[in-house]
Amino acid sequence: MPYQRIATEEAFATPELFALYRQMLTNKTIQDPGFLSLWGFYLSSPSARATQIIERLQDLGERRIGDMDSTSVAMHILSLTSPGVQVFDAATAVAFAKSSNDQLAEAVRKHPARFVGLAAVAPQNPPEAAKELERGVRTLGLKGAIINSHTLGEYLDDPRFWDIFAAAEALDVPVYLHPNSPSAGLIQPLLQRGLDGAIYGFGVDTGMHLLSIITSGVFDRFPKLKVIVGHLGEALPFWLFRLDYMHRATVNSKRYAVLKPLQRKISDYMRENVYVTSSGMAWAPAIQFCQQVLGAERVMYAMDYPYQFEASEVTEMDAVGTDLDRRKFYEVNARAVFKL
Amino acid sequence: MPYQRIATEEAFATPELFALYRQMLTNKTIQDPGFLSLWGFYLSSPSARATQIIERLQDLGERRIGDMDSTSVAMHILSLTSPGVQVFDAATAVAFAKSSNDQLAEAVRKHPARFVGLAAVAPQNPPEAAKELERGVRTLGLKGAIINSHTLGEYLDDPRFWDIFAAAEALDVPVYLHPNSPSAGLIQPLLQRGLDGAIYGFGVDTGMHLLSIITSGVFDRFPKLKVIVGHLGEALPFWLFRLDYMHRATVNSKRYAVLKPLQRKISDYMRENVYVTSSGMAWAPAIQFCQQVLGAERVMYAMDYPYQFEASEVTEMDAVGTDLDRRKFYEVNARAVFKL
């Protein structure tokens, strides 16, 4: 094979994380409806899907490597599963991020040819999150940050979180914006219909989140910041033309005080500051569409292990595009973005 | 030119509609945050965008035809602008739908070569909506129904609305599912960021609406029903693979009582019961992607006049695809679906 497959959005969990999630569910100390829907399901369902995922998430050793070998995946870019520490009080979140990053770094040390890690951070305390990202990169050898969309309804377009972006830009590492269940203000009609999860709600929340990061001016303030988004960009590549047109029309009409002019078009930020991965979207037409409209350098492979662990999906791109496009997709882009 | 351009999602308004909207805004007799955001803007903004749109919406005569001529558009499939009558009490909505349909039919009678109409209906009273659709088609010569997404937070996946689908199927006419501002349970984080409108919120609400129509089993119950969706399917074509995968995974895991097995895959309904139009998406890559994944028979031209009246956008497809694809896109598919 002329390339190694580097899978860029692969999840793990620590037993301590699940213990605390279970405790919060049992003691009803969390009201976030998306958390209750997502982890209320995975931590109690007897379904094969839930039990397999809970088991596999907690393995950072032989079982995971066996799964990788059996599906010809060379490397996992690992991140703490969503919503990670972003549902805890600030002090707990800061402590759990550190402990989780230490465990992740240990797994990477044991399997340096197979695992790469992204640092969990606690947006609840932005200066501590920036410090932990720096520690993760400089001391632990991690290659970027993972943030699981909103933090109990708060989004990164709020400048109070921008210490995290400043740190990522200064360290020259990417921020992976991973989905979370939609926030309380977005979820109700989705939840009532069983559509709040990966089928649709994840994309609504994370797509809005990425768009709001752009429209808030984050990339004007941090022009070298790199943000990675899964699920082929949460459909924003499909909307690219409309985003440009309607952003310009809306700004020009002065409809909202909050929507200010930007230095560049939304599609420019999507092509110059954003990378997308194919997690959950193992489908050549959509992958090729993104390569066409964003550039072949912006689209990376991801499996979404263990949430979508399907051997049949791994080779989806093997027969399409040029050799060079496939190499970029499976390996070259990831090596460049994560500096492997 | 080897085809006529039939534009399939073109809006109009009656002066009476705007008078009632203004009265509701002034008297604060409506709380729906999406209505307040959308029509609070258009009916009070001094911007060129708002004033031009308000003027053009109310013209069903020479000015509109002049605009069509100046942009080489042969025919408008006309529908009452969003949210139409769907914000009124049931009795008012039923009366306004009739009066609006009468005025639309009169305009079509005056300009039969240029205008085709879709019937406004009041989902607030489903049996009356079904009757008005029948009157619109059989007596007035209208060619289908327009429904502007949710009706004050209620969506058509609720079987209490299915009289409307039964009537459309029996009459063999399509239902055009047009966007509305997101419902109260979906809008808050979008509204706070100025993203509730056409830039993103419309697609969130209408995409969820179409998906919920599919997952509720509407097309199993009404297998010959045709639904048309603008903005190239509100991104559902992009999500097609993930929708199939996650619907199957979620149903199999029994996560939600409300999410039941369907007779076919979501992508099957998208390819066999749904048509998409290019309103607001005058962008060849996305149009061609939809032709590729849904079939060239399922994708139709729309301008979104007067909300997106851009001469430069009209010819977007003229240089791409085969002659036959372009004919289907601009003319053949619309003639088939609307039976022109």
Short mmCIF file of C-alpha atoms in Angstrom, two decimals, chain A:
data_model
loop_
_atom_site.label_atom_id
_atom_site.label_comp_id
_atom_site.label_asym_id
_atom_site.label_seq_id
_atom_site.Cartn_x
_atom_site.Cartn_y
_atom_site.Cartn_z
CA MET A 1 0.00 0.00 0.00
CA PRO A 2 1.49 3.37 -0.97
CA TYR A 3 0.25 5.04 2.22
CA GLN A 4 -0.37 4.39 5.89
CA ARG A 5 -3.89 5.04 7.16
CA ILE A 6 -3.83 7.61 9.94
CA ALA A 7 -7.24 7.77 11.60
CA THR A 8 -7.67 11.22 13.09
CA GLU A 9 -10.82 11.20 15.24
CA GLU A 10 -10.54 8.13 17.40
CA ALA A 11 -11.99 8.10 20.89
CA PHE A 12 -10.97 6.66 24.23
CA ALA A 13 -12.25 7.00 27.79
CA THR A 14 -10.75 6.44 31.18
CA PRO A 15 -12.53 4.29 33.78
CA GLU A 16 -12.52 7.33 36.09
CA LEU A 17 -14.43 9.39 33.52
CA PHE A 18 -17.17 6.78 33.24
CA ALA A 19 -17.30 6.39 37.02
CA LEU A 20 -17.97 10.10 37.36
CA TYR A 21 -20.51 10.10 34.52
CA ARG A 22 -22.35 7.21 36.20
CA GLN A 23 -22.31 9.04 39.51
CA MET A 24 -23.74 12.20 37.91
CA LEU A 25 -26.48 10.19 36.22
CA THR A 26 -27.34 8.30 39.42
CA ASN A 27 -27.28 11.35 41.67
CA LYS A 28 -29.01 13.51 39.06
CA THR A 29 -26.40 16.22 39.50
CA ILE A 30 -26.50 17.15 35.82
CA GLN A 31 -29.47 18.59 33.95
CA ASP A 32 -27.96 19.00 30.47
CA PRO A 33 -30.52 17.15 28.30
CA GLY A 34 -27.96 16.17 25.70
CA PHE A 35 -25.70 14.53 28.26
CA LEU A 36 -28.63 12.67 29.78
CA SER A 37 -29.70 11.45 26.34
CA LEU A 38 -26.22 10.40 25.21
CA TRP A 39 -24.62 8.91 28.30
CA GLY A 40 -27.87 7.84 29.87
CA PHE A 41 -28.09 5.60 26.83
CA TYR A 42 -24.51 4.35 26.47
CA LEU A 43 -23.95 3.66 30.16
CA SER A 44 -27.16 1.71 30.68
CA SER A 45 -28.22 0.17 27.36
CA PRO A 46 -27.81 -3.62 27.05
CA SER A 47 -27.58 -3.25 23.25
CA ALA A 48 -24.58 -4.68 21.44
CA ARG A 49 -23.80 -1.21 20.14
CA ALA A 50 -23.58 0.37 23.59
CA THR A 51 -21.74 -2.45 25.37
CA GLN A 52 -19.16 -2.88 22.61
CA ILE A 53 -18.47 0.84 22.51
CA ILE A 54 -18.10 1.17 26.28
CA GLU A 55 -15.62 -1.71 26.33
CA ARG A 56 -13.57 -0.57 23.36
CA LEU A 57 -13.39 3.07 24.50
CA GLN A 58 -11.51 1.99 27.61
CA ASP A 59 -8.84 0.00 25.83
CA LEU A 60 -5.59 1.76 24.96
CA GLY A 61 -3.64 -1.44 24.42
CA GLU A 62 -3.80 -4.75 22.67
CA ARG A 63 -7.47 -4.92 21.83
CA ARG A 64 -7.43 -1.55 20.12
CA ILE A 65 -4.24 -2.37 18.26
CA GLY A 66 -5.77 -5.66 17.20
CA ASP A 67 -8.78 -3.79 15.84
CA MET A 68 -6.46 -1.41 14.00
CA ASP A 69 -4.47 -4.29 12.52
CA SER A 70 -7.60 -6.12 11.44
CA THR A 71 -8.75 -3.04 9.50
CA SER A 72 -5.37 -1.86 8.13
CA VAL A 73 -5.28 1.30 10.22
CA ALA A 74 -1.71 2.29 11.04
CA MET A 75 -2.26 5.01 13.59
CA HIS A 76 -4.94 6.48 15.87
CA ILE A 77 -5.02 10.17 16.71
CA LEU A 78 -6.64 9.68 20.11
CA SER A 79 -8.90 12.02 22.02
CA LEU A 80 -11.00 11.77 25.16
CA THR A 81 -14.54 10.89 24.18
CA SER A 82 -17.23 13.57 24.02
CA PRO A 83 -18.16 15.57 26.07
CA GLY A 84 -14.97 14.72 27.99
CA VAL A 85 -14.49 16.98 30.98
CA GLN A 86 -16.84 19.65 29.64
CA VAL A 87 -19.76 18.72 31.90
CA PHE A 88 -17.91 19.03 35.22
CA ASP A 89 -17.43 22.00 37.54
CA ALA A 90 -14.29 23.93 36.65
CA ALA A 91 -12.01 22.48 39.32
CA THR A 92 -13.01 18.90 38.57
CA ALA A 93 -12.68 19.52 34.84
CA VAL A 94 -9.17 20.93 35.19
CA ALA A 95 -8.07 17.99 37.34
CA PHE A 96 -9.67 15.37 35.09
CA ALA A 97 -8.13 16.89 31.97
CA LYS A 98 -4.66 16.60 33.51
CA SER A 99 -5.17 13.05 34.70
CA SER A 100 -6.64 11.98 31.38
CA ASN A 101 -3.80 13.58 29.45
CA ASP A 102 -1.26 11.82 31.66
CA GLN A 103 -2.90 8.47 30.95
CA LEU A 104 -3.07 9.21 27.25
CA ALA A 105 0.59 10.21 27.14
CA GLU A 106 1.50 6.98 28.88
CA ALA A 107 -0.35 4.95 26.23
CA VAL A 108 1.42 6.89 23.49
CA ARG A 109 4.79 6.19 25.16
CA LYS A 110 3.98 2.49 25.15
CA HIS A 111 2.88 2.44 21.50
CA PRO A 112 4.62 5.35 19.81
CA ALA A 113 4.24 3.92 16.31
CA ARG A 114 0.48 3.44 16.68
CA PHE A 115 -0.88 6.18 18.94
CA VAL A 116 -0.81 9.97 18.87
CA GLY A 117 -2.74 12.03 21.41
CA LEU A 118 -4.70 15.28 21.59
CA ALA A 119 -4.92 17.07 24.93
CA ALA A 120 -8.22 17.35 26.76
CA VAL A 121 -8.72 20.84 28.16
CA ALA A 122 -11.33 22.41 30.43
CA PRO A 123 -12.95 25.44 28.74
CA GLN A 124 -14.62 26.10 32.10
CA ASN A 125 -11.31 27.71 33.09
CA PRO A 126 -9.75 29.20 29.94
CA PRO A 127 -6.36 30.22 31.43
CA GLU A 128 -5.95 26.73 32.92
CA ALA A 129 -7.04 25.21 29.62
CA ALA A 130 -4.33 27.19 27.83
CA LYS A 131 -1.77 26.07 30.40
CA GLU A 132 -2.82 22.44 30.12
CA LEU A 133 -2.59 22.59 26.34
CA GLU A 134 0.94 23.94 26.68
CA ARG A 135 1.84 21.21 29.18
CA GLY A 136 0.24 18.61 26.93
CA VAL A 137 2.25 19.67 23.91
CA ARG A 138 5.57 20.66 25.50
CA THR A 139 5.82 18.10 28.30
CA LEU A 140 3.61 15.20 27.26
CA GLY A 141 4.20 15.27 23.52
CA LEU A 142 0.54 15.62 22.59
CA LYS A 143 -0.22 17.15 19.20
CA GLY A 144 -3.17 19.47 19.68
CA ALA A 145 -6.35 19.99 21.68
CA ILE A 146 -9.73 18.28 21.60
CA ILE A 147 -12.81 20.34 22.44
CA ASN A 148 -16.22 18.68 22.33
CA SER A 149 -18.38 21.52 21.04
CA HIS A 150 -20.30 23.46 23.70
CA THR A 151 -19.49 23.43 27.40
CA LEU A 152 -22.89 23.24 29.11
CA GLY A 153 -24.33 25.59 26.50
CA GLU A 154 -21.34 27.91 26.08
CA TYR A 155 -19.57 28.15 22.73
CA LEU A 156 -16.05 29.17 21.79
CA ASP A 157 -17.20 32.23 19.85
CA ASP A 158 -17.30 33.96 23.24
CA PRO A 159 -13.99 35.85 23.62
CA ARG A 160 -13.66 34.67 27.20
CA PHE A 161 -12.52 31.33 25.72
CA TRP A 162 -9.96 32.82 23.37
CA ASP A 163 -6.99 32.14 25.65
CA ILE A 164 -7.31 28.61 24.31
CA PHE A 165 -7.07 29.74 20.69
CA ALA A 166 -4.16 32.02 21.54
CA ALA A 167 -2.30 29.09 23.09
CA ALA A 168 -3.02 26.79 20.15
CA GLU A 169 -1.83 29.41 17.68
CA ALA A 170 1.31 30.14 19.71
CA LEU A 171 2.12 26.44 20.01
CA ASP A 172 1.24 25.92 16.32
CA VAL A 173 -1.04 22.97 17.10
CA PRO A 174 -4.60 22.37 15.87
CA VAL A 175 -7.83 22.42 17.88
CA TYR A 176 -10.13 19.52 17.00
CA LEU A 177 -13.74 20.67 17.38
CA HIS A 178 -15.59 17.42 18.04
CA PRO A 179 -19.39 17.09 18.27
CA ASN A 180 -21.38 17.04 21.46
CA SER A 181 -25.12 16.56 21.88
CA PRO A 182 -26.88 19.84 21.04
CA SER A 183 -27.01 22.35 23.87
CA ALA A 184 -30.19 22.85 25.89
CA GLY A 185 -31.33 25.75 23.68
CA LEU A 186 -31.02 23.68 20.51
CA ILE A 187 -31.99 20.17 21.48
CA GLN A 188 -35.68 19.95 22.32
CA PRO A 189 -37.31 19.35 18.92
CA LEU A 190 -34.44 17.01 18.02
CA LEU A 191 -34.63 15.07 21.27
CA GLN A 192 -38.39 14.58 21.00
CA ARG A 193 -37.80 12.87 17.64
CA GLY A 194 -34.75 10.78 18.55
CA LEU A 195 -32.65 12.95 16.22
CA ASP A 196 -30.34 14.63 18.77
CA GLY A 197 -27.47 12.17 18.31
CA ALA A 198 -25.03 11.41 15.54
CA ILE A 199 -27.83 11.02 13.02
CA TYR A 200 -28.40 14.80 12.86
CA GLY A 201 -28.16 16.75 16.14
CA PHE A 202 -24.38 16.45 16.46
CA GLY A 203 -23.97 18.10 13.08
CA VAL A 204 -26.42 20.90 13.91
CA ASP A 205 -24.58 21.82 17.09
CA THR A 206 -21.05 21.49 15.78
CA GLY A 207 -21.83 23.10 12.43
CA MET A 208 -23.30 26.10 14.22
CA HIS A 209 -20.31 26.13 16.55
CA LEU A 210 -17.77 26.23 13.72
CA LEU A 211 -19.78 28.85 11.85
CA SER A 212 -20.02 31.01 14.97
CA ILE A 213 -16.27 30.72 15.55
CA ILE A 214 -15.79 32.08 12.04
CA THR A 215 -18.43 34.83 12.24
CA SER A 216 -17.19 35.97 15.66
CA GLY A 217 -13.87 36.88 14.07
CA VAL A 218 -11.69 34.25 15.74
CA PHE A 219 -9.65 33.73 12.57
CA ASP A 220 -9.17 37.47 12.05
CA ARG A 221 -7.78 37.63 15.57
CA PHE A 222 -5.77 34.40 15.26
CA PRO A 223 -4.97 34.12 11.55
CA LYS A 224 -2.66 31.12 11.93
CA LEU A 225 -5.08 29.10 14.06
CA LYS A 226 -5.96 25.66 12.66
CA VAL A 227 -9.30 24.07 13.54
CA ILE A 228 -10.13 20.49 12.56
CA VAL A 229 -13.75 19.42 12.23
CA GLY A 230 -15.04 15.90 11.73
CA HIS A 231 -17.91 14.50 9.68
CA LEU A 232 -16.57 16.30 6.61
CA GLY A 233 -16.98 19.70 8.20
CA GLU A 234 -20.44 19.11 9.66
CA ALA A 235 -21.99 20.03 6.28
CA LEU A 236 -20.52 23.55 6.13
CA PRO A 237 -18.64 22.63 2.89
CA PHE A 238 -22.01 21.87 1.30
CA TRP A 239 -23.36 25.27 2.45
CA LEU A 240 -20.24 27.19 1.39
CA PHE A 241 -21.82 29.31 -1.34
CA ARG A 242 -24.90 30.15 0.73
CA LEU A 243 -22.80 31.00 3.80
CA ASP A 244 -20.82 33.55 1.79
CA TYR A 245 -23.88 35.04 0.11
CA MET A 246 -26.08 35.28 3.18
CA HIS A 247 -23.29 36.46 5.49
CA ARG A 248 -22.55 39.32 3.12
CA ALA A 249 -26.25 40.14 2.62
CA THR A 250 -27.00 39.99 6.35
CA VAL A 251 -24.00 42.07 7.38
CA ASN A 252 -24.74 44.67 4.70
CA SER A 253 -28.35 44.97 5.83
CA LYS A 254 -27.20 45.54 9.44
CA ARG A 255 -29.80 43.07 10.67
CA TYR A 256 -27.82 42.02 13.76
CA ALA A 257 -25.44 44.08 15.90
CA VAL A 258 -23.55 40.87 16.67
CA LEU A 259 -22.84 40.00 13.02
CA LYS A 260 -19.88 42.15 12.02
CA PRO A 261 -17.90 42.38 8.79
CA LEU A 262 -15.00 39.95 8.51
CA GLN A 263 -11.67 40.43 6.78
CA ARG A 264 -12.32 37.52 4.44
CA LYS A 265 -15.19 35.40 3.17
CA ILE A 266 -16.46 32.47 5.23
CA SER A 267 -15.29 30.15 2.47
CA ASP A 268 -11.78 31.61 2.75
CA TYR A 269 -11.55 30.66 6.42
CA MET A 270 -12.95 27.23 5.58
CA ARG A 271 -10.20 26.76 3.00
CA GLU A 272 -7.32 28.33 4.93
CA ASN A 273 -7.93 27.76 8.65
CA VAL A 274 -10.12 24.65 8.73
CA TYR A 275 -9.36 20.99 8.05
CA VAL A 276 -12.10 18.40 7.82
CA THR A 277 -12.00 14.67 8.50
CA SER A 278 -14.12 11.84 7.17
CA SER A 279 -15.25 10.49 10.55
CA GLY A 280 -18.65 8.86 10.17
CA MET A 281 -18.73 9.83 6.48
CA ALA A 282 -17.07 6.89 4.77
CA TRP A 283 -18.65 7.82 1.48
CA ALA A 284 -16.59 8.67 -1.57
CA PRO A 285 -19.01 11.20 -3.17
CA ALA A 286 -19.03 13.47 -0.10
CA ILE A 287 -15.29 13.05 0.49
CA GLN A 288 -14.55 13.96 -3.12
CA PHE A 289 -16.95 16.90 -2.97
CA CYS A 290 -15.00 18.27 0.00
CA GLN A 291 -11.70 17.71 -1.77
CA GLN A 292 -13.11 19.60 -4.74
CA VAL A 293 -14.43 22.63 -2.86
CA LEU A 294 -11.90 22.89 0.00
CA GLY A 295 -8.81 21.41 -1.62
CA ALA A 296 -7.29 17.94 -1.33
CA GLU A 297 -4.92 19.25 1.37
CA ARG A 298 -7.83 19.97 3.74
CA VAL A 299 -9.50 16.55 3.92
CA MET A 300 -8.20 13.81 6.22
CA TYR A 301 -9.19 10.27 7.01
CA ALA A 302 -10.92 9.36 10.28
CA MET A 303 -12.80 6.25 11.32
CA ASP A 304 -14.65 7.42 14.47
CA TYR A 305 -13.55 4.33 16.36
CA PRO A 306 -15.22 2.72 18.25
CA TYR A 307 -18.48 4.49 17.43
CA GLN A 308 -18.29 3.46 13.79
CA PHE A 309 -15.93 0.51 13.66
CA GLU A 310 -16.65 -0.99 10.26
CA ALA A 311 -14.02 -2.89 8.32
CA SER A 312 -16.02 -2.41 5.13
CA GLU A 313 -15.69 1.36 5.37
CA VAL A 314 -11.92 1.55 5.66
CA THR A 315 -11.14 1.17 1.99
CA GLU A 316 -13.87 3.51 0.71
CA MET A 317 -11.37 5.85 -0.95
CA ASP A 318 -8.99 3.21 -2.25
CA ALA A 319 -10.44 3.18 -5.77
CA VAL A 320 -11.24 6.87 -6.33
CA GLY A 321 -9.23 10.00 -6.99
CA THR A 322 -5.59 10.11 -7.93
CA ASP A 323 -2.82 8.26 -6.09
CA LEU A 324 -1.67 11.59 -4.75
CA ASP A 325 -5.17 12.51 -3.48
CA ARG A 326 -5.41 9.19 -1.65
CA ARG A 327 -2.00 9.63 -0.08
CA LYS A 328 -2.98 13.10 1.09
CA PHE A 329 -6.28 11.85 2.43
CA TYR A 330 -4.97 8.86 4.37
CA GLU A 331 -1.53 10.06 5.46
CA VAL A 332 0.16 13.19 4.12
CA ASN A 333 -2.31 15.77 5.43
CA ALA A 334 -2.39 14.26 8.91
CA ARG A 335 1.41 14.18 9.10
CA ALA A 336 1.48 17.86 8.17
CA VAL A 337 -1.30 19.06 10.47
CA PHE A 338 -0.24 17.06 13.53
CA LYS A 339 3.50 17.34 12.70
CA LEU A 340 4.13 13.60 12.87
#
